[in-house]
Amino acid sequence: KQAAPRLRLRWAALLHDVGKPRTMMQQGVEVDGRIQLQFYRHEDVGSEMTKDILGAYGYPETFIREVATLVKRSGRIRSELGDTGMRRMLLNVGPLFDDLLDLYQADCTSTKPGMQEAHQQRAVVFFRRAREVQERDRVASLRPPLDGKDIMRILGLSTGLELGR
């Protein structure tokens, strides 16, 4: 119920941790009397499982691929990504970016004091960083309408000393 009512997002929210049982490993360390577990690459395993699950329901291939992408990328939102990492993330998720961010925001169900607020704040920082990188890249890609050869042609100049004056 925490995910926005969009079918693709709801399926991703339902399936984003489906790979955990298959990847669960005990770390052998107890913290506060509890055994610590790790789920190495559960997003990758879950992404493949998502394809099988949604395929069995007869969803279109494009829809399956989009949900599987959201599942695969669900654990990769980190505000400390550098510009290159952020570009890679944006390239990998493309138009699914807003759904991925919504999935991340819906994923925090902790009842520990301050955990939900901290989780939401990380989402805000990640979103802001992504938009900053996109804007810097947009500005960097702008080119003047004329280049040096255009100016030489317009002014009737050729290479040489005349051009340098």
Tab-separated table of N, CA and C in Angstrom:
chain	number	residue	atom	x	y	z
A	1	LYS	N	0.814	-1.209	0.000
A	1	LYS	CA	0.000	0.000	0.000
A	1	LYS	C	0.852	1.264	0.000
A	2	GLN	N	2.158	1.123	0.262
A	2	GLN	CA	3.022	2.302	0.275
A	2	GLN	C	3.432	2.742	-1.122
A	3	ALA	N	3.369	1.833	-2.090
A	3	ALA	CA	3.743	2.175	-3.464
A	3	ALA	C	2.567	2.850	-4.157
A	4	ALA	N	2.889	3.827	-4.989
A	4	ALA	CA	1.853	4.529	-5.758
A	4	ALA	C	1.064	3.523	-6.600
A	5	PRO	N	-0.203	3.807	-6.877
A	5	PRO	CA	-1.054	2.844	-7.591
A	5	PRO	C	-0.794	2.787	-9.098
A	6	ARG	N	0.410	2.385	-9.445
A	6	ARG	CA	0.774	2.149	-10.838
A	6	ARG	C	1.179	0.679	-10.939
A	7	LEU	N	0.600	-0.032	-11.889
A	7	LEU	CA	0.778	-1.480	-11.965
A	7	LEU	C	2.252	-1.897	-11.974
A	8	ARG	N	3.050	-1.241	-12.800
A	8	ARG	CA	4.470	-1.591	-12.898
A	8	ARG	C	5.161	-1.411	-11.550
A	9	LEU	N	4.871	-0.315	-10.873
A	9	LEU	CA	5.475	-0.038	-9.569
A	9	LEU	C	4.975	-1.008	-8.506
A	10	ARG	N	3.694	-1.329	-8.529
A	10	ARG	CA	3.142	-2.259	-7.536
A	10	ARG	C	3.764	-3.647	-7.677
A	11	TRP	N	3.936	-4.120	-8.917
A	11	TRP	CA	4.587	-5.409	-9.116
A	11	TRP	C	6.040	-5.358	-8.639
A	12	ALA	N	6.731	-4.278	-8.942
A	12	ALA	CA	8.127	-4.146	-8.497
A	12	ALA	C	8.205	-4.133	-6.971
A	13	ALA	N	7.264	-3.446	-6.330
A	13	ALA	CA	7.250	-3.403	-4.862
A	13	ALA	C	7.000	-4.799	-4.288
A	14	LEU	N	6.112	-5.533	-4.911
A	14	LEU	CA	5.797	-6.884	-4.447
A	14	LEU	C	6.981	-7.833	-4.625
A	15	LEU	N	7.702	-7.692	-5.733
A	15	LEU	CA	8.733	-8.666	-6.092
A	15	LEU	C	10.166	-8.226	-5.806
A	16	HIS	N	10.384	-7.006	-5.312
A	16	HIS	CA	11.764	-6.514	-5.225
A	16	HIS	C	12.659	-7.327	-4.293
A	17	ASP	N	12.104	-8.048	-3.354
A	17	ASP	CA	12.914	-8.888	-2.461
A	17	ASP	C	12.684	-10.383	-2.688
A	18	VAL	N	12.062	-10.750	-3.799
A	18	VAL	CA	11.721	-12.151	-4.058
A	18	VAL	C	12.961	-13.043	-4.122
A	19	GLY	N	14.111	-12.482	-4.423
A	19	GLY	CA	15.343	-13.259	-4.512
A	19	GLY	C	16.023	-13.518	-3.177
A	20	LYS	N	15.535	-12.921	-2.112
A	20	LYS	CA	16.203	-13.075	-0.814
A	20	LYS	C	16.250	-14.520	-0.306
A	21	PRO	N	15.158	-15.270	-0.348
A	21	PRO	CA	15.259	-16.651	0.160
A	21	PRO	C	16.319	-17.483	-0.563
A	22	ARG	N	16.479	-17.282	-1.853
A	22	ARG	CA	17.467	-18.069	-2.614
A	22	ARG	C	18.904	-17.628	-2.364
A	23	THR	N	19.095	-16.417	-1.862
A	23	THR	CA	20.460	-15.894	-1.685
A	23	THR	C	20.846	-15.747	-0.220
A	24	MET	N	19.981	-16.139	0.699
A	24	MET	CA	20.229	-15.931	2.135
A	24	MET	C	21.437	-16.737	2.609
A	25	MET	N	22.337	-16.019	3.295
A	25	MET	CA	23.510	-16.655	3.885
A	25	MET	C	23.692	-16.092	5.285
A	26	GLN	N	24.021	-16.967	6.211
A	26	GLN	CA	24.268	-16.538	7.577
A	26	GLN	C	25.698	-16.057	7.685
A	27	GLN	N	25.863	-14.884	8.300
A	27	GLN	CA	27.211	-14.336	8.448
A	27	GLN	C	27.936	-14.938	9.648
A	28	GLY	N	27.215	-15.600	10.512
A	28	GLY	CA	27.832	-16.220	11.678
A	28	GLY	C	28.131	-15.250	12.805
A	29	VAL	N	27.674	-14.028	12.714
A	29	VAL	CA	27.914	-13.024	13.746
A	29	VAL	C	26.574	-12.689	14.390
A	30	GLU	N	26.543	-12.710	15.689
A	30	GLU	CA	25.318	-12.324	16.377
A	30	GLU	C	25.435	-10.898	16.857
A	31	VAL	N	24.396	-10.129	16.638
A	31	VAL	CA	24.318	-8.753	17.115
A	31	VAL	C	23.038	-8.653	17.920
A	32	ASP	N	23.149	-8.235	19.163
A	32	ASP	CA	21.988	-8.138	20.041
A	32	ASP	C	21.235	-9.458	20.119
A	33	GLY	N	21.954	-10.579	20.117
A	33	GLY	CA	21.329	-11.885	20.228
A	33	GLY	C	20.668	-12.379	18.957
A	34	ARG	N	20.834	-11.676	17.860
A	34	ARG	CA	20.223	-12.087	16.599
A	34	ARG	C	21.300	-12.472	15.599
A	35	ILE	N	21.027	-13.521	14.838
A	35	ILE	CA	21.949	-13.946	13.782
A	35	ILE	C	21.844	-12.964	12.623
A	36	GLN	N	22.980	-12.549	12.104
A	36	GLN	CA	23.013	-11.617	10.978
A	36	GLN	C	22.986	-12.395	9.669
A	37	LEU	N	22.162	-11.943	8.756
A	37	LEU	CA	22.021	-12.570	7.447
A	37	LEU	C	22.469	-11.607	6.360
A	38	GLN	N	22.887	-12.159	5.247
A	38	GLN	CA	23.163	-11.325	4.083
A	38	GLN	C	22.492	-11.974	2.881
A	39	PHE	N	22.172	-11.147	1.910
A	39	PHE	CA	21.443	-11.587	0.720
A	39	PHE	C	22.194	-11.099	-0.511
A	40	TYR	N	23.393	-11.636	-0.704
A	40	TYR	CA	24.279	-11.187	-1.767
A	40	TYR	C	23.629	-11.356	-3.135
A	41	ARG	N	23.508	-10.245	-3.863
A	41	ARG	CA	22.967	-10.198	-5.227
A	41	ARG	C	21.502	-10.635	-5.315
A	42	HIS	N	20.755	-10.414	-4.245
A	42	HIS	CA	19.350	-10.839	-4.295
A	42	HIS	C	18.559	-10.072	-5.346
A	43	GLU	N	18.995	-8.848	-5.677
A	43	GLU	CA	18.292	-8.083	-6.707
A	43	GLU	C	18.450	-8.740	-8.078
A	44	ASP	N	19.650	-9.256	-8.364
A	44	ASP	CA	19.888	-9.923	-9.647
A	44	ASP	C	19.066	-11.213	-9.758
A	45	VAL	N	19.092	-12.009	-8.693
A	45	VAL	CA	18.320	-13.254	-8.673
A	45	VAL	C	16.825	-12.933	-8.763
A	46	GLY	N	16.400	-11.924	-8.007
A	46	GLY	CA	14.994	-11.525	-8.017
A	46	GLY	C	14.543	-11.014	-9.374
A	47	SER	N	15.421	-10.333	-10.072
A	47	SER	CA	15.096	-9.828	-11.410
A	47	SER	C	14.790	-10.986	-12.363
A	48	GLU	N	15.619	-12.030	-12.309
A	48	GLU	CA	15.385	-13.206	-13.155
A	48	GLU	C	14.101	-13.921	-12.746
A	49	MET	N	13.860	-14.032	-11.449
A	49	MET	CA	12.631	-14.666	-10.972
A	49	MET	C	11.402	-13.860	-11.404
A	50	THR	N	11.540	-12.544	-11.392
A	50	THR	CA	10.443	-11.660	-11.807
A	50	THR	C	10.040	-11.942	-13.249
A	51	LYS	N	11.021	-12.149	-14.109
A	51	LYS	CA	10.726	-12.459	-15.512
A	51	LYS	C	9.895	-13.733	-15.618
A	52	ASP	N	10.269	-14.741	-14.840
A	52	ASP	CA	9.527	-16.002	-14.873
A	52	ASP	C	8.115	-15.837	-14.311
A	53	ILE	N	8.000	-15.134	-13.200
A	53	ILE	CA	6.700	-14.955	-12.544
A	53	ILE	C	5.739	-14.184	-13.440
A	54	LEU	N	6.181	-13.037	-13.936
A	54	LEU	CA	5.288	-12.220	-14.753
A	54	LEU	C	5.020	-12.872	-16.114
A	55	GLY	N	6.003	-13.617	-16.619
A	55	GLY	CA	5.793	-14.345	-17.863
A	55	GLY	C	4.700	-15.391	-17.709
A	56	ALA	N	4.673	-16.042	-16.540
A	56	ALA	CA	3.639	-17.052	-16.289
A	56	ALA	C	2.248	-16.429	-16.238
A	57	TYR	N	2.171	-15.164	-15.877
A	57	TYR	CA	0.885	-14.463	-15.852
A	57	TYR	C	0.517	-13.891	-17.224
A	58	GLY	N	1.422	-14.001	-18.192
A	58	GLY	CA	1.116	-13.565	-19.551
A	58	GLY	C	1.282	-12.080	-19.814
A	59	TYR	N	2.055	-11.397	-18.975
A	59	TYR	CA	2.281	-9.973	-19.215
A	59	TYR	C	3.149	-9.781	-20.455
A	60	PRO	N	3.011	-8.639	-21.123
A	60	PRO	CA	3.836	-8.357	-22.311
A	60	PRO	C	5.324	-8.279	-21.947
A	61	GLU	N	6.161	-8.632	-22.889
A	61	GLU	CA	7.614	-8.670	-22.677
A	61	GLU	C	8.163	-7.315	-22.206
A	62	THR	N	7.657	-6.239	-22.772
A	62	THR	CA	8.128	-4.900	-22.379
A	62	THR	C	7.824	-4.633	-20.907
A	63	PHE	N	6.626	-4.945	-20.478
A	63	PHE	CA	6.228	-4.761	-19.086
A	63	PHE	C	7.115	-5.601	-18.162
A	64	ILE	N	7.339	-6.855	-18.543
A	64	ILE	CA	8.179	-7.751	-17.744
A	64	ILE	C	9.587	-7.189	-17.618
A	65	ARG	N	10.136	-6.721	-18.732
A	65	ARG	CA	11.494	-6.169	-18.730
A	65	ARG	C	11.582	-4.933	-17.827
A	66	GLU	N	10.554	-4.079	-17.852
A	66	GLU	CA	10.555	-2.876	-17.017
A	66	GLU	C	10.494	-3.226	-15.534
A	67	VAL	N	9.612	-4.152	-15.159
A	67	VAL	CA	9.507	-4.544	-13.752
A	67	VAL	C	10.801	-5.222	-13.304
A	68	ALA	N	11.363	-6.078	-14.143
A	68	ALA	CA	12.621	-6.756	-13.809
A	68	ALA	C	13.755	-5.742	-13.616
A	69	THR	N	13.775	-4.704	-14.424
A	69	THR	CA	14.781	-3.650	-14.269
A	69	THR	C	14.621	-2.947	-12.929
A	70	LEU	N	13.392	-2.629	-12.560
A	70	LEU	CA	13.151	-1.985	-11.264
A	70	LEU	C	13.593	-2.885	-10.120
A	71	VAL	N	13.300	-4.180	-10.209
A	71	VAL	CA	13.716	-5.126	-9.170
A	71	VAL	C	15.239	-5.178	-9.101
A	72	LYS	N	15.887	-5.257	-10.250
A	72	LYS	CA	17.351	-5.364	-10.292
A	72	LYS	C	18.035	-4.121	-9.723
A	73	ARG	N	17.470	-2.964	-9.969
A	73	ARG	CA	18.091	-1.712	-9.528
A	73	ARG	C	17.582	-1.230	-8.166
A	74	SER	N	16.667	-1.963	-7.560
A	74	SER	CA	15.999	-1.481	-6.340
A	74	SER	C	16.949	-1.223	-5.173
A	75	GLY	N	18.039	-1.925	-5.099
A	75	GLY	CA	18.966	-1.728	-3.986
A	75	GLY	C	20.148	-0.851	-4.324
A	76	ARG	N	20.092	-0.162	-5.432
A	76	ARG	CA	21.275	0.578	-5.886
A	76	ARG	C	21.143	2.084	-5.765
A	77	ILE	N	20.181	2.542	-5.006
A	77	ILE	CA	20.047	3.987	-4.808
A	77	ILE	C	20.954	4.380	-3.656
A	78	ARG	N	21.984	5.137	-3.995
A	78	ARG	CA	22.933	5.602	-2.980
A	78	ARG	C	23.339	7.025	-3.332
A	79	SER	N	23.202	7.903	-2.363
A	79	SER	CA	23.496	9.314	-2.627
A	79	SER	C	24.993	9.572	-2.811
A	80	GLU	N	25.829	8.628	-2.388
A	80	GLU	CA	27.272	8.864	-2.521
A	80	GLU	C	27.815	8.471	-3.888
A	81	LEU	N	26.955	8.120	-4.815
A	81	LEU	CA	27.408	7.838	-6.171
A	81	LEU	C	28.085	9.075	-6.753
A	82	GLY	N	29.212	8.856	-7.403
A	82	GLY	CA	29.850	9.959	-8.107
A	82	GLY	C	29.085	10.273	-9.383
A	83	ASP	N	29.523	11.277	-10.105
A	83	ASP	CA	28.842	11.665	-11.333
A	83	ASP	C	28.787	10.517	-12.343
A	84	THR	N	29.890	9.785	-12.486
A	84	THR	CA	29.922	8.680	-13.443
A	84	THR	C	28.954	7.581	-13.034
A	85	GLY	N	28.951	7.234	-11.756
A	85	GLY	CA	28.016	6.218	-11.261
A	85	GLY	C	26.573	6.648	-11.429
A	86	MET	N	26.315	7.929	-11.194
A	86	MET	CA	24.957	8.447	-11.346
A	86	MET	C	24.531	8.389	-12.813
A	87	ARG	N	25.438	8.753	-13.721
A	87	ARG	CA	25.124	8.679	-15.153
A	87	ARG	C	24.809	7.236	-15.557
A	88	ARG	N	25.598	6.296	-15.034
A	88	ARG	CA	25.379	4.886	-15.338
A	88	ARG	C	24.004	4.436	-14.834
A	89	MET	N	23.661	4.863	-13.619
A	89	MET	CA	22.351	4.517	-13.054
A	89	MET	C	21.230	5.084	-13.917
A	90	LEU	N	21.352	6.354	-14.291
A	90	LEU	CA	20.322	6.993	-15.115
A	90	LEU	C	20.208	6.315	-16.481
A	91	LEU	N	21.340	5.916	-17.037
A	91	LEU	CA	21.334	5.225	-18.321
A	91	LEU	C	20.660	3.855	-18.191
A	92	ASN	N	20.966	3.148	-17.112
A	92	ASN	CA	20.417	1.808	-16.917
A	92	ASN	C	18.913	1.808	-16.669
A	93	VAL	N	18.398	2.817	-15.995
A	93	VAL	CA	16.958	2.814	-15.684
A	93	VAL	C	16.159	3.672	-16.644
A	94	GLY	N	16.801	4.627	-17.308
A	94	GLY	CA	16.127	5.458	-18.302
A	94	GLY	C	14.824	6.044	-17.790
A	95	PRO	N	13.728	5.833	-18.517
A	95	PRO	CA	12.450	6.434	-18.140
A	95	PRO	C	11.821	5.810	-16.888
A	96	LEU	N	12.473	4.791	-16.328
A	96	LEU	CA	11.958	4.150	-15.111
A	96	LEU	C	12.465	4.838	-13.848
A	97	PHE	N	13.233	5.923	-14.004
A	97	PHE	CA	13.858	6.569	-12.854
A	97	PHE	C	12.848	6.972	-11.777
A	98	ASP	N	11.755	7.609	-12.163
A	98	ASP	CA	10.773	8.051	-11.167
A	98	ASP	C	10.144	6.870	-10.444
A	99	ASP	N	9.862	5.782	-11.174
A	99	ASP	CA	9.326	4.583	-10.525
A	99	ASP	C	10.350	3.985	-9.565
A	100	LEU	N	11.622	3.996	-9.950
A	100	LEU	CA	12.659	3.460	-9.070
A	100	LEU	C	12.735	4.273	-7.782
A	101	LEU	N	12.667	5.566	-7.897
A	101	LEU	CA	12.702	6.416	-6.714
A	101	LEU	C	11.465	6.176	-5.844
A	102	ASP	N	10.298	6.048	-6.462
A	102	ASP	CA	9.080	5.752	-5.700
A	102	ASP	C	9.180	4.394	-5.009
A	103	LEU	N	9.773	3.412	-5.686
A	103	LEU	CA	9.968	2.089	-5.094
A	103	LEU	C	10.866	2.189	-3.869
A	104	TYR	N	11.951	2.928	-3.996
A	104	TYR	CA	12.872	3.107	-2.874
A	104	TYR	C	12.156	3.765	-1.684
A	105	GLN	N	11.391	4.790	-1.964
A	105	GLN	CA	10.693	5.500	-0.885
A	105	GLN	C	9.658	4.602	-0.217
A	106	ALA	N	9.002	3.740	-0.974
A	106	ALA	CA	7.979	2.859	-0.407
A	106	ALA	C	8.590	1.696	0.366
A	107	ASP	N	9.869	1.435	0.172
A	107	ASP	CA	10.498	0.242	0.734
A	107	ASP	C	10.818	0.343	2.215
A	108	CYS	N	10.838	1.503	2.787
A	108	CYS	CA	11.207	1.620	4.191
A	108	CYS	C	9.973	1.409	5.065
A	109	THR	N	9.963	0.294	5.771
A	109	THR	CA	8.846	-0.021	6.661
A	109	THR	C	9.311	-0.130	8.107
A	110	SER	N	10.493	0.366	8.392
A	110	SER	CA	11.052	0.264	9.737
A	110	SER	C	10.195	1.027	10.748
A	111	THR	N	10.113	0.459	11.940
A	111	THR	CA	9.413	1.146	13.029
A	111	THR	C	10.408	1.768	14.004
A	112	LYS	N	11.697	1.626	13.720
A	112	LYS	CA	12.709	2.239	14.580
A	112	LYS	C	12.619	3.752	14.455
A	113	PRO	N	12.739	4.460	15.577
A	113	PRO	CA	12.647	5.928	15.534
A	113	PRO	C	13.660	6.533	14.564
A	114	GLY	N	13.181	7.375	13.699
A	114	GLY	CA	14.038	8.117	12.784
A	114	GLY	C	14.433	7.380	11.523
A	115	MET	N	14.196	6.076	11.434
A	115	MET	CA	14.636	5.308	10.267
A	115	MET	C	13.881	5.707	8.998
A	116	GLN	N	12.580	5.866	9.092
A	116	GLN	CA	11.815	6.242	7.898
A	116	GLN	C	12.207	7.633	7.423
A	117	GLU	N	12.401	8.550	8.359
A	117	GLU	CA	12.790	9.910	7.982
A	117	GLU	C	14.163	9.915	7.307
A	118	ALA	N	15.104	9.139	7.857
A	118	ALA	CA	16.443	9.071	7.270
A	118	ALA	C	16.385	8.449	5.871
A	119	HIS	N	15.560	7.416	5.722
A	119	HIS	CA	15.395	6.756	4.427
A	119	HIS	C	14.832	7.736	3.393
A	120	GLN	N	13.803	8.470	3.779
A	120	GLN	CA	13.199	9.444	2.868
A	120	GLN	C	14.186	10.561	2.520
A	121	GLN	N	14.984	10.966	3.503
A	121	GLN	CA	15.973	12.014	3.243
A	121	GLN	C	17.027	11.536	2.244
A	122	ARG	N	17.432	10.268	2.338
A	122	ARG	CA	18.378	9.716	1.357
A	122	ARG	C	17.771	9.754	-0.040
A	123	ALA	N	16.480	9.475	-0.137
A	123	ALA	CA	15.806	9.524	-1.440
A	123	ALA	C	15.819	10.940	-1.995
A	124	VAL	N	15.581	11.925	-1.142
A	124	VAL	CA	15.578	13.324	-1.578
A	124	VAL	C	16.974	13.720	-2.065
A	125	VAL	N	17.999	13.341	-1.318
A	125	VAL	CA	19.379	13.668	-1.697
A	125	VAL	C	19.735	12.985	-3.012
A	126	PHE	N	19.354	11.718	-3.167
A	126	PHE	CA	19.636	10.991	-4.407
A	126	PHE	C	18.960	11.661	-5.593
A	127	PHE	N	17.693	12.006	-5.433
A	127	PHE	CA	16.940	12.657	-6.507
A	127	PHE	C	17.606	13.979	-6.889
A	128	ARG	N	17.980	14.766	-5.896
A	128	ARG	CA	18.627	16.063	-6.149
A	128	ARG	C	19.947	15.873	-6.889
A	129	ARG	N	20.741	14.886	-6.441
A	129	ARG	CA	22.033	14.622	-7.106
A	129	ARG	C	21.820	14.204	-8.559
A	130	ALA	N	20.818	13.357	-8.796
A	130	ALA	CA	20.542	12.909	-10.163
A	130	ALA	C	20.187	14.096	-11.047
A	131	ARG	N	19.344	14.969	-10.552
A	131	ARG	CA	18.933	16.138	-11.342
A	131	ARG	C	20.117	17.090	-11.573
A	132	GLU	N	20.999	17.225	-10.578
A	132	GLU	CA	22.186	18.071	-10.751
A	132	GLU	C	23.082	17.528	-11.862
A	133	VAL	N	23.313	16.220	-11.847
A	133	VAL	CA	24.152	15.599	-12.882
A	133	VAL	C	23.499	15.762	-14.247
A	134	GLN	N	22.198	15.538	-14.324
A	134	GLN	CA	21.496	15.709	-15.600
A	134	GLN	C	21.608	17.146	-16.104
A	135	GLU	N	21.462	18.109	-15.221
A	135	GLU	CA	21.537	19.515	-15.635
A	135	GLU	C	22.953	19.882	-16.071
A	136	ARG	N	23.973	19.431	-15.329
A	136	ARG	CA	25.368	19.706	-15.733
A	136	ARG	C	25.653	19.100	-17.100
A	137	ASP	N	25.172	17.884	-17.321
A	137	ASP	CA	25.383	17.238	-18.616
A	137	ASP	C	24.645	17.975	-19.726
A	138	ARG	N	23.451	18.456	-19.432
A	138	ARG	CA	22.683	19.200	-20.432
A	138	ARG	C	23.425	20.471	-20.823
A	139	VAL	N	23.926	21.213	-19.841
A	139	VAL	CA	24.649	22.460	-20.110
A	139	VAL	C	25.947	22.163	-20.870
A	140	ALA	N	26.641	21.101	-20.462
A	140	ALA	CA	27.897	20.752	-21.127
A	140	ALA	C	27.677	20.349	-22.581
A	141	SER	N	26.504	19.848	-22.890
A	141	SER	CA	26.235	19.399	-24.260
A	141	SER	C	25.832	20.542	-25.192
A	142	LEU	N	25.565	21.708	-24.623
A	142	LEU	CA	25.174	22.846	-25.460
A	142	LEU	C	26.358	23.292	-26.302
A	143	ARG	N	26.123	23.557	-27.531
A	143	ARG	CA	27.168	24.004	-28.454
A	143	ARG	C	26.739	25.344	-29.035
A	144	PRO	N	27.712	26.233	-29.257
A	144	PRO	CA	27.345	27.495	-29.906
A	144	PRO	C	26.841	27.211	-31.317
A	145	PRO	N	25.993	28.086	-31.825
A	145	PRO	CA	25.422	27.837	-33.157
A	145	PRO	C	26.455	27.896	-34.275
A	146	LEU	N	27.598	28.549	-34.026
A	146	LEU	CA	28.651	28.657	-35.038
A	146	LEU	C	29.947	28.095	-34.477
A	147	ASP	N	30.730	27.488	-35.336
A	147	ASP	CA	32.073	27.093	-34.913
A	147	ASP	C	33.080	27.962	-35.666
A	148	GLY	N	34.350	27.742	-35.425
A	148	GLY	CA	35.391	28.567	-36.025
A	148	GLY	C	35.378	28.542	-37.542
A	149	LYS	N	35.084	27.414	-38.132
A	149	LYS	CA	35.039	27.317	-39.600
A	149	LYS	C	33.890	28.149	-40.165
A	150	ASP	N	32.750	28.169	-39.448
A	150	ASP	CA	31.619	28.995	-39.888
A	150	ASP	C	32.012	30.475	-39.881
A	151	ILE	N	32.697	30.904	-38.828
A	151	ILE	CA	33.099	32.310	-38.708
A	151	ILE	C	34.094	32.665	-39.812
A	152	MET	N	35.038	31.774	-40.075
A	152	MET	CA	36.007	32.015	-41.151
A	152	MET	C	35.285	32.168	-42.491
A	153	ARG	N	34.310	31.314	-42.743
A	153	ARG	CA	33.568	31.373	-43.999
A	153	ARG	C	32.770	32.672	-44.100
A	154	ILE	N	32.092	33.053	-43.041
A	154	ILE	CA	31.268	34.262	-43.041
A	154	ILE	C	32.127	35.509	-43.256
A	155	LEU	N	33.293	35.563	-42.598
A	155	LEU	CA	34.175	36.727	-42.698
A	155	LEU	C	35.134	36.640	-43.878
A	156	GLY	N	35.106	35.546	-44.586
A	156	GLY	CA	35.982	35.390	-45.752
A	156	GLY	C	37.440	35.270	-45.362
A	157	LEU	N	37.734	34.684	-44.228
A	157	LEU	CA	39.111	34.521	-43.758
A	157	LEU	C	39.597	33.112	-44.058
A	158	SER	N	40.919	33.013	-44.232
A	158	SER	CA	41.528	31.690	-44.353
A	158	SER	C	42.522	31.535	-43.223
A	159	THR	N	43.024	30.347	-43.044
A	159	THR	CA	43.984	30.109	-41.975
A	159	THR	C	45.234	30.945	-42.241
A	160	GLY	N	45.869	31.372	-41.166
A	160	GLY	CA	47.086	32.166	-41.300
A	160	GLY	C	47.085	33.328	-40.331
A	161	LEU	N	47.987	34.276	-40.558
A	161	LEU	CA	48.151	35.416	-39.651
A	161	LEU	C	46.902	36.284	-39.579
A	162	GLU	N	46.224	36.466	-40.692
A	162	GLU	CA	45.013	37.294	-40.725
A	162	GLU	C	43.970	36.796	-39.734
A	163	LEU	N	43.854	35.485	-39.613
A	163	LEU	CA	42.855	34.885	-38.730
A	163	LEU	C	43.204	35.178	-37.272
A	164	GLY	N	44.446	35.226	-36.916
A	164	GLY	CA	44.854	35.451	-35.539
A	164	GLY	C	44.688	36.888	-35.066
A	165	ARG	N	44.466	37.825	-35.969
A	165	ARG	CA	44.355	39.241	-35.569
A	165	ARG	C	43.020	39.600	-35.104
